[in-house]
Amino acid sequence: MNTPENRYFIGIDGGGTKTKFLAGRIVEGYDNDGGETAGLEVIGEYTAGGCHYMQIGFDGLEELMREGVKNVCENAGIQPEDVEFVYAGFAGYGDVISDQPMIDEAMNKAFGDIPFDMGNDSENALEGALSGRPGINIIAGTGSIGSGRNAAGDFLRCGGWHYVLGGDEGSAYWIAWNLLKEYSRQSDGRDEKTLLYEAVNRALDLKTDDEMVTRVVNEWNLDRTRIAGLAPVVSQLYEEGDPYAIEILNNCAKELADLAIVLHDKLDFEHVPESGSDAGACDTDALVPVSGTGGVFKIGPAVIEPFDEILHQHGMEYVAPAHTPDMGALMLAVKHGR
């Protein structure tokens, strides 16, 4: 058994576009249950491509995880056999129950004799954003999903339905989809043309309006990430006072708040730890903390202010994330492995 000063852990935060590996060690003063990370030192990092098994297959998942552990250990100056525990939270985990045996097999092969546990990447984001304390986190990047955990340890997710089915509401893809939808309405004359119309023409370098379909459907092949890349056009139009951009971002905030409301209502948050207190000290009148991670929240007040306003109406409040999802994965590795 490693000494307290020589206990090594690996946290893995895996998404559809990249997978981040963190190697860390416990130093004096670490209190994972209280959310304090000052005693958890990151000693190595490694970034690989996306790890969603529906994109790279089960063999690809195994290879990516094996190579990731090897490389992060090399970067940390340790050997895989020195690692006490690995926690891997990755996209797609738990979504299709029948795929679980193949995922288990791939991960067992990848990690070998290293003890490990797995979860969804939303758990990493929640753990990191709230430093392990009860509450809710909303991820709004290319896609969107919400997750929450109460003081009893009950965990629940909400949202994350496939974008083709109209899911991922409030995400960057959803924002861009609404932008293109409004462009088509303005092109037809169903809505009056605003700054939005010319902004889309410039962003897509369109010579004619109907070329928008050619660009997005044929040339981009409806690539979700590429479409989501148009979201900053909306935030810029918001700053310029375009009424449709304002409406899109207000609706975005509402969609994301709806995820939090459902989680708040389904989970018992009667005993919420007081801000800055030990995990055991609770305030029954405290607002439930809701954090937000992902690029949509980086838009800033245009999304966060209406989001927070809705949260306050339902006994919640927005708090900035304390740590990144990859740090959350490392925290979970320590929590599950101690």
CSV table of C-alpha atoms in Angstrom, one decimal:
chain,number,residue,atom,x,y,z
A,1,MET,CA,0.0,0.0,0.0
A,2,ASN,CA,1.3,3.5,-0.9
A,3,THR,CA,2.0,5.9,2.0
A,4,PRO,CA,-0.4,8.9,2.3
A,5,GLU,CA,2.1,11.1,0.6
A,6,ASN,CA,2.5,8.6,-2.2
A,7,ARG,CA,-1.0,7.6,-3.1
A,8,TYR,CA,-1.7,8.0,-6.8
A,9,PHE,CA,-5.1,8.2,-8.6
A,10,ILE,CA,-6.3,8.8,-12.1
A,11,GLY,CA,-9.4,10.7,-13.2
A,12,ILE,CA,-10.7,10.5,-16.7
A,13,ASP,CA,-13.2,12.9,-18.2
A,14,GLY,CA,-14.3,11.6,-21.6
A,15,GLY,CA,-16.5,13.4,-24.1
A,16,GLY,CA,-17.4,13.0,-27.7
A,17,THR,CA,-14.6,15.3,-28.9
A,18,LYS,CA,-11.8,14.9,-26.3
A,19,THR,CA,-10.8,12.8,-23.3
A,20,LYS,CA,-8.8,14.3,-20.5
A,21,PHE,CA,-6.7,12.1,-18.2
A,22,LEU,CA,-5.4,13.6,-14.9
A,23,ALA,CA,-3.0,11.8,-12.5
A,24,GLY,CA,-2.9,13.1,-9.0
A,25,ARG,CA,-1.7,12.3,-5.5
A,26,ILE,CA,-2.9,13.0,-2.0
A,27,VAL,CA,-0.9,15.4,0.1
A,28,GLU,CA,-1.5,16.5,3.6
A,29,GLY,CA,-4.8,18.1,4.4
A,30,TYR,CA,-7.0,16.6,1.7
A,31,ASP,CA,-10.7,16.3,2.6
A,32,ASN,CA,-12.7,14.9,-0.3
A,33,ASP,CA,-15.9,14.6,1.6
A,34,GLY,CA,-15.8,18.3,2.5
A,35,GLY,CA,-15.0,19.4,-1.0
A,36,GLU,CA,-11.5,20.7,-0.2
A,37,THR,CA,-9.0,20.1,-3.0
A,38,ALA,CA,-6.0,21.9,-1.6
A,39,GLY,CA,-4.4,18.6,-0.6
A,40,LEU,CA,-5.0,16.9,-4.0
A,41,GLU,CA,-2.1,17.6,-6.3
A,42,VAL,CA,-2.2,17.1,-10.1
A,43,ILE,CA,1.1,15.6,-11.2
A,44,GLY,CA,0.3,14.6,-14.8
A,45,GLU,CA,-2.1,15.4,-17.7
A,46,TYR,CA,-2.9,13.8,-21.0
A,47,THR,CA,-5.5,14.6,-23.7
A,48,ALA,CA,-6.8,12.2,-26.3
A,49,GLY,CA,-9.6,12.2,-28.8
A,50,GLY,CA,-13.3,11.5,-28.1
A,51,CYS,CA,-14.2,8.3,-26.3
A,52,HIS,CA,-17.8,7.8,-27.1
A,53,TYR,CA,-18.0,4.1,-27.9
A,54,MET,CA,-20.7,4.6,-30.5
A,55,GLN,CA,-18.2,6.7,-32.4
A,56,ILE,CA,-15.0,4.7,-31.9
A,57,GLY,CA,-16.3,1.2,-31.0
A,58,PHE,CA,-15.6,-1.0,-28.0
A,59,ASP,CA,-12.1,-1.9,-29.3
A,60,GLY,CA,-11.4,1.8,-29.8
A,61,LEU,CA,-12.6,2.6,-26.3
A,62,GLU,CA,-10.3,-0.1,-24.9
A,63,GLU,CA,-7.3,1.2,-26.8
A,64,LEU,CA,-7.9,4.8,-26.0
A,65,MET,CA,-8.2,4.1,-22.3
A,66,ARG,CA,-5.1,1.9,-22.2
A,67,GLU,CA,-3.0,4.4,-24.0
A,68,GLY,CA,-4.3,7.3,-22.0
A,69,VAL,CA,-3.4,5.7,-18.7
A,70,LYS,CA,0.0,4.8,-20.0
A,71,ASN,CA,0.7,8.3,-21.3
A,72,VAL,CA,-0.6,10.2,-18.2
A,73,CYS,CA,1.5,7.9,-16.0
A,74,GLU,CA,4.6,8.7,-18.2
A,75,ASN,CA,3.8,12.4,-17.9
A,76,ALA,CA,3.5,12.1,-14.1
A,77,GLY,CA,6.7,10.1,-13.7
A,78,ILE,CA,4.9,7.0,-12.2
A,79,GLN,CA,4.1,3.5,-13.3
A,80,PRO,CA,0.6,2.2,-13.9
A,81,GLU,CA,1.1,-0.3,-11.1
A,82,ASP,CA,1.6,2.6,-8.7
A,83,VAL,CA,-1.9,3.8,-9.4
A,84,GLU,CA,-4.3,3.0,-6.5
A,85,PHE,CA,-7.6,3.7,-8.3
A,86,VAL,CA,-9.0,5.0,-11.6
A,87,TYR,CA,-12.3,6.7,-12.1
A,88,ALA,CA,-13.6,7.1,-15.7
A,89,GLY,CA,-16.6,9.2,-16.4
A,90,PHE,CA,-17.4,9.3,-20.1
A,91,ALA,CA,-20.1,10.2,-22.6
A,92,GLY,CA,-22.6,7.4,-23.3
A,93,TYR,CA,-22.0,5.5,-20.1
A,94,GLY,CA,-25.4,4.2,-18.8
A,95,ASP,CA,-27.4,5.3,-21.9
A,96,VAL,CA,-27.9,1.8,-23.4
A,97,ILE,CA,-28.1,-0.9,-20.8
A,98,SER,CA,-27.6,-3.7,-23.3
A,99,ASP,CA,-24.2,-2.2,-24.2
A,100,GLN,CA,-22.9,-2.4,-20.6
A,101,PRO,CA,-21.3,-5.8,-20.8
A,102,MET,CA,-19.2,-4.8,-23.8
A,103,ILE,CA,-18.2,-1.5,-22.0
A,104,ASP,CA,-17.2,-3.5,-18.9
A,105,GLU,CA,-15.1,-5.9,-20.9
A,106,ALA,CA,-13.3,-3.1,-22.7
A,107,MET,CA,-12.5,-1.3,-19.5
A,108,ASN,CA,-11.4,-4.4,-17.7
A,109,LYS,CA,-8.9,-5.1,-20.5
A,110,ALA,CA,-7.8,-1.5,-20.6
A,111,PHE,CA,-7.1,-1.1,-16.9
A,112,GLY,CA,-5.9,-4.6,-16.1
A,113,ASP,CA,-5.1,-5.0,-12.4
A,114,ILE,CA,-5.8,-1.4,-11.5
A,115,PRO,CA,-9.0,-1.0,-9.5
A,116,PHE,CA,-11.5,1.3,-11.2
A,117,ASP,CA,-15.1,2.5,-11.3
A,118,MET,CA,-17.1,4.2,-14.1
A,119,GLY,CA,-19.8,6.7,-14.5
A,120,ASN,CA,-21.3,9.2,-16.9
A,121,ASP,CA,-19.3,12.4,-17.8
A,122,SER,CA,-22.1,14.4,-16.2
A,123,GLU,CA,-21.0,13.0,-12.8
A,124,ASN,CA,-17.5,14.5,-13.3
A,125,ALA,CA,-18.9,17.9,-14.1
A,126,LEU,CA,-21.2,17.8,-11.1
A,127,GLU,CA,-18.4,16.7,-8.7
A,128,GLY,CA,-16.0,19.3,-9.9
A,129,ALA,CA,-18.4,22.2,-10.2
A,130,LEU,CA,-19.7,21.9,-6.7
A,131,SER,CA,-16.5,20.4,-5.0
A,132,GLY,CA,-18.4,17.3,-4.2
A,133,ARG,CA,-21.2,19.0,-2.3
A,134,PRO,CA,-25.0,18.4,-3.0
A,135,GLY,CA,-26.5,20.4,-5.7
A,136,ILE,CA,-27.1,20.5,-9.5
A,137,ASN,CA,-24.9,21.1,-12.5
A,138,ILE,CA,-26.1,21.8,-16.0
A,139,ILE,CA,-23.8,21.0,-18.9
A,140,ALA,CA,-24.4,23.2,-22.0
A,141,GLY,CA,-21.8,22.8,-24.6
A,142,THR,CA,-22.4,21.3,-28.0
A,143,GLY,CA,-25.1,19.3,-26.3
A,144,SER,CA,-26.9,19.7,-22.9
A,145,ILE,CA,-27.7,17.6,-19.9
A,146,GLY,CA,-28.4,18.2,-16.2
A,147,SER,CA,-27.4,16.2,-13.2
A,148,GLY,CA,-27.9,16.5,-9.5
A,149,ARG,CA,-27.0,14.8,-6.2
A,150,ASN,CA,-28.6,15.3,-2.8
A,151,ALA,CA,-27.1,15.0,0.7
A,152,ALA,CA,-28.3,11.3,0.8
A,153,GLY,CA,-26.2,10.6,-2.3
A,154,ASP,CA,-29.1,10.1,-4.6
A,155,PHE,CA,-28.1,10.9,-8.2
A,156,LEU,CA,-30.3,11.8,-11.2
A,157,ARG,CA,-29.9,13.1,-14.7
A,158,CYS,CA,-32.3,15.1,-16.9
A,159,GLY,CA,-32.1,15.9,-20.6
A,160,GLY,CA,-29.4,14.7,-23.0
A,161,TRP,CA,-31.9,13.4,-25.5
A,162,HIS,CA,-30.6,13.1,-29.0
A,163,TYR,CA,-30.5,16.4,-30.9
A,164,VAL,CA,-32.2,14.7,-33.9
A,165,LEU,CA,-35.2,14.2,-31.7
A,166,GLY,CA,-35.2,17.8,-30.7
A,167,GLY,CA,-33.1,17.2,-27.6
A,168,ASP,CA,-30.0,19.1,-26.3
A,169,GLU,CA,-32.2,22.1,-25.6
A,170,GLY,CA,-30.2,25.2,-24.6
A,171,SER,CA,-27.0,23.8,-26.1
A,172,ALA,CA,-24.7,25.6,-28.6
A,173,TYR,CA,-26.3,23.4,-31.3
A,174,TRP,CA,-29.8,24.4,-30.2
A,175,ILE,CA,-28.8,28.1,-30.3
A,176,ALA,CA,-27.4,27.7,-33.8
A,177,TRP,CA,-30.4,25.7,-35.0
A,178,ASN,CA,-32.7,28.5,-33.8
A,179,LEU,CA,-30.4,31.0,-35.6
A,180,LEU,CA,-30.8,29.2,-38.9
A,181,LYS,CA,-34.5,28.6,-38.4
A,182,GLU,CA,-35.0,32.4,-37.9
A,183,TYR,CA,-32.8,33.1,-41.0
A,184,SER,CA,-35.1,31.0,-43.1
A,185,ARG,CA,-38.1,32.9,-41.8
A,186,GLN,CA,-36.6,36.3,-42.5
A,187,SER,CA,-35.5,35.1,-46.0
A,188,ASP,CA,-39.1,34.1,-46.8
A,189,GLY,CA,-40.5,37.3,-45.3
A,190,ARG,CA,-42.4,35.5,-42.6
A,191,ASP,CA,-40.4,37.7,-40.1
A,192,GLU,CA,-39.0,41.2,-40.7
A,193,LYS,CA,-35.3,41.2,-41.6
A,194,THR,CA,-33.0,42.3,-38.8
A,195,LEU,CA,-29.3,42.3,-38.2
A,196,LEU,CA,-29.5,38.5,-37.9
A,197,TYR,CA,-30.2,38.1,-41.7
A,198,GLU,CA,-27.0,39.7,-42.8
A,199,ALA,CA,-25.0,38.2,-40.0
A,200,VAL,CA,-25.8,34.7,-41.2
A,201,ASN,CA,-25.0,35.7,-44.8
A,202,ARG,CA,-21.6,36.8,-43.7
A,203,ALA,CA,-20.9,33.8,-41.4
A,204,LEU,CA,-21.8,31.3,-44.1
A,205,ASP,CA,-20.4,33.4,-47.0
A,206,LEU,CA,-23.7,33.0,-48.8
A,207,LYS,CA,-24.2,34.4,-52.3
A,208,THR,CA,-27.9,33.5,-52.3
A,209,ASP,CA,-30.2,32.7,-49.4
A,210,ASP,CA,-31.0,29.1,-50.5
A,211,GLU,CA,-27.2,28.4,-50.5
A,212,MET,CA,-27.6,28.1,-46.7
A,213,VAL,CA,-29.2,24.7,-47.2
A,214,THR,CA,-26.4,23.6,-49.5
A,215,ARG,CA,-23.8,24.8,-47.1
A,216,VAL,CA,-25.2,23.2,-43.9
A,217,VAL,CA,-26.8,20.1,-45.3
A,218,ASN,CA,-24.6,19.1,-48.3
A,219,GLU,CA,-21.2,20.6,-47.5
A,220,TRP,CA,-21.3,20.3,-43.7
A,221,ASN,CA,-23.3,17.1,-43.8
A,222,LEU,CA,-25.3,18.4,-40.9
A,223,ASP,CA,-22.2,18.1,-38.7
A,224,ARG,CA,-23.5,18.9,-35.2
A,225,THR,CA,-20.2,20.4,-34.0
A,226,ARG,CA,-19.8,22.6,-37.0
A,227,ILE,CA,-23.4,23.9,-36.7
A,228,ALA,CA,-22.9,24.5,-33.0
A,229,GLY,CA,-19.9,26.7,-34.0
A,230,LEU,CA,-22.4,29.3,-35.2
A,231,ALA,CA,-23.6,30.0,-31.7
A,232,PRO,CA,-21.2,32.9,-31.2
A,233,VAL,CA,-23.1,34.7,-34.0
A,234,VAL,CA,-26.1,34.8,-31.7
A,235,SER,CA,-24.2,36.2,-28.7
A,236,GLN,CA,-22.7,38.9,-30.9
A,237,LEU,CA,-26.2,39.8,-32.2
A,238,TYR,CA,-27.4,39.9,-28.7
A,239,GLU,CA,-24.8,42.5,-27.9
A,240,GLU,CA,-25.9,44.5,-30.9
A,241,GLY,CA,-29.5,44.4,-29.7
A,242,ASP,CA,-31.0,42.1,-32.3
A,243,PRO,CA,-34.5,41.2,-30.9
A,244,TYR,CA,-34.4,37.6,-32.2
A,245,ALA,CA,-31.0,37.0,-30.8
A,246,ILE,CA,-32.3,38.3,-27.4
A,247,GLU,CA,-35.3,35.9,-27.7
A,248,ILE,CA,-33.1,32.9,-28.5
A,249,LEU,CA,-30.8,33.4,-25.5
A,250,ASN,CA,-33.7,34.1,-23.2
A,251,ASN,CA,-35.3,30.8,-24.4
A,252,CYS,CA,-31.9,29.1,-24.0
A,253,ALA,CA,-31.8,30.2,-20.4
A,254,LYS,CA,-35.3,28.9,-19.8
A,255,GLU,CA,-34.6,25.5,-21.4
A,256,LEU,CA,-31.5,25.1,-19.2
A,257,ALA,CA,-33.4,26.2,-16.1
A,258,ASP,CA,-36.1,23.6,-16.9
A,259,LEU,CA,-33.5,20.9,-16.5
A,260,ALA,CA,-32.6,22.2,-13.0
A,261,ILE,CA,-36.2,22.6,-12.0
A,262,VAL,CA,-37.0,18.9,-12.7
A,263,LEU,CA,-33.9,17.8,-10.8
A,264,HIS,CA,-34.7,20.0,-7.9
A,265,ASP,CA,-38.3,18.7,-7.7
A,266,LYS,CA,-37.3,15.0,-8.0
A,267,LEU,CA,-34.4,15.0,-5.6
A,268,ASP,CA,-34.9,15.8,-1.9
A,269,PHE,CA,-32.7,18.9,-1.2
A,270,GLU,CA,-34.3,19.6,2.2
A,271,HIS,CA,-30.9,19.5,3.9
A,272,VAL,CA,-28.5,21.7,1.9
A,273,PRO,CA,-25.0,22.2,3.3
A,274,GLU,CA,-24.4,25.9,4.2
A,275,SER,CA,-22.0,27.7,1.9
A,276,GLY,CA,-18.4,27.4,3.1
A,277,SER,CA,-19.3,25.0,5.9
A,278,ASP,CA,-18.4,21.4,6.6
A,279,ALA,CA,-20.5,18.9,4.7
A,280,GLY,CA,-22.5,18.0,7.8
A,281,ALA,CA,-23.6,21.6,8.6
A,282,CYS,CA,-27.0,22.2,6.9
A,283,ASP,CA,-29.4,25.1,6.4
A,284,THR,CA,-32.9,23.9,5.6
A,285,ASP,CA,-33.7,27.4,4.1
A,286,ALA,CA,-30.6,27.5,1.9
A,287,LEU,CA,-31.0,27.9,-1.9
A,288,VAL,CA,-29.9,24.8,-3.7
A,289,PRO,CA,-26.7,25.6,-5.7
A,290,VAL,CA,-26.8,25.2,-9.4
A,291,SER,CA,-23.6,25.4,-11.4
A,292,GLY,CA,-23.2,25.5,-15.2
A,293,THR,CA,-20.3,24.1,-17.3
A,294,GLY,CA,-19.7,24.3,-21.0
A,295,GLY,CA,-19.3,27.0,-23.7
A,296,VAL,CA,-22.9,28.3,-23.5
A,297,PHE,CA,-22.3,29.5,-19.9
A,298,LYS,CA,-19.2,31.3,-21.2
A,299,ILE,CA,-21.5,33.6,-23.1
A,300,GLY,CA,-21.9,35.3,-19.8
A,301,PRO,CA,-24.7,37.5,-18.4
A,302,ALA,CA,-26.9,37.2,-21.5
A,303,VAL,CA,-27.5,33.5,-20.4
A,304,ILE,CA,-26.6,33.4,-16.8
A,305,GLU,CA,-28.8,36.4,-15.6
A,306,PRO,CA,-32.1,35.1,-16.9
A,307,PHE,CA,-31.1,31.6,-15.9
A,308,ASP,CA,-30.4,32.7,-12.3
A,309,GLU,CA,-33.6,34.7,-12.2
A,310,ILE,CA,-35.7,31.6,-13.0
A,311,LEU,CA,-33.7,29.5,-10.5
A,312,HIS,CA,-34.5,31.9,-7.7
A,313,GLN,CA,-38.2,31.5,-8.4
A,314,HIS,CA,-37.7,27.7,-7.6
A,315,GLY,CA,-35.5,27.8,-4.5
A,316,MET,CA,-32.2,27.6,-6.3
A,317,GLU,CA,-29.3,29.9,-7.2
A,318,TYR,CA,-26.5,30.0,-9.8
A,319,VAL,CA,-22.9,29.5,-8.6
A,320,ALA,CA,-19.8,29.6,-10.7
A,321,PRO,CA,-18.2,26.2,-11.1
A,322,ALA,CA,-15.4,25.6,-8.5
A,323,HIS,CA,-13.4,23.1,-10.6
A,324,THR,CA,-13.3,21.6,-14.1
A,325,PRO,CA,-14.9,18.3,-15.0
A,326,ASP,CA,-11.5,16.6,-15.3
A,327,MET,CA,-10.7,17.7,-11.8
A,328,GLY,CA,-14.1,16.3,-10.8
A,329,ALA,CA,-13.1,12.9,-12.2
A,330,LEU,CA,-9.9,12.9,-10.2
A,331,MET,CA,-11.9,13.8,-7.1
A,332,LEU,CA,-14.2,10.9,-7.8
A,333,ALA,CA,-11.2,8.6,-8.2
A,334,VAL,CA,-10.1,9.5,-4.7
A,335,LYS,CA,-13.6,9.3,-3.3
A,336,HIS,CA,-14.3,5.8,-4.8
A,337,GLY,CA,-10.8,4.5,-4.1
A,338,ARG,CA,-10.3,5.5,-0.5
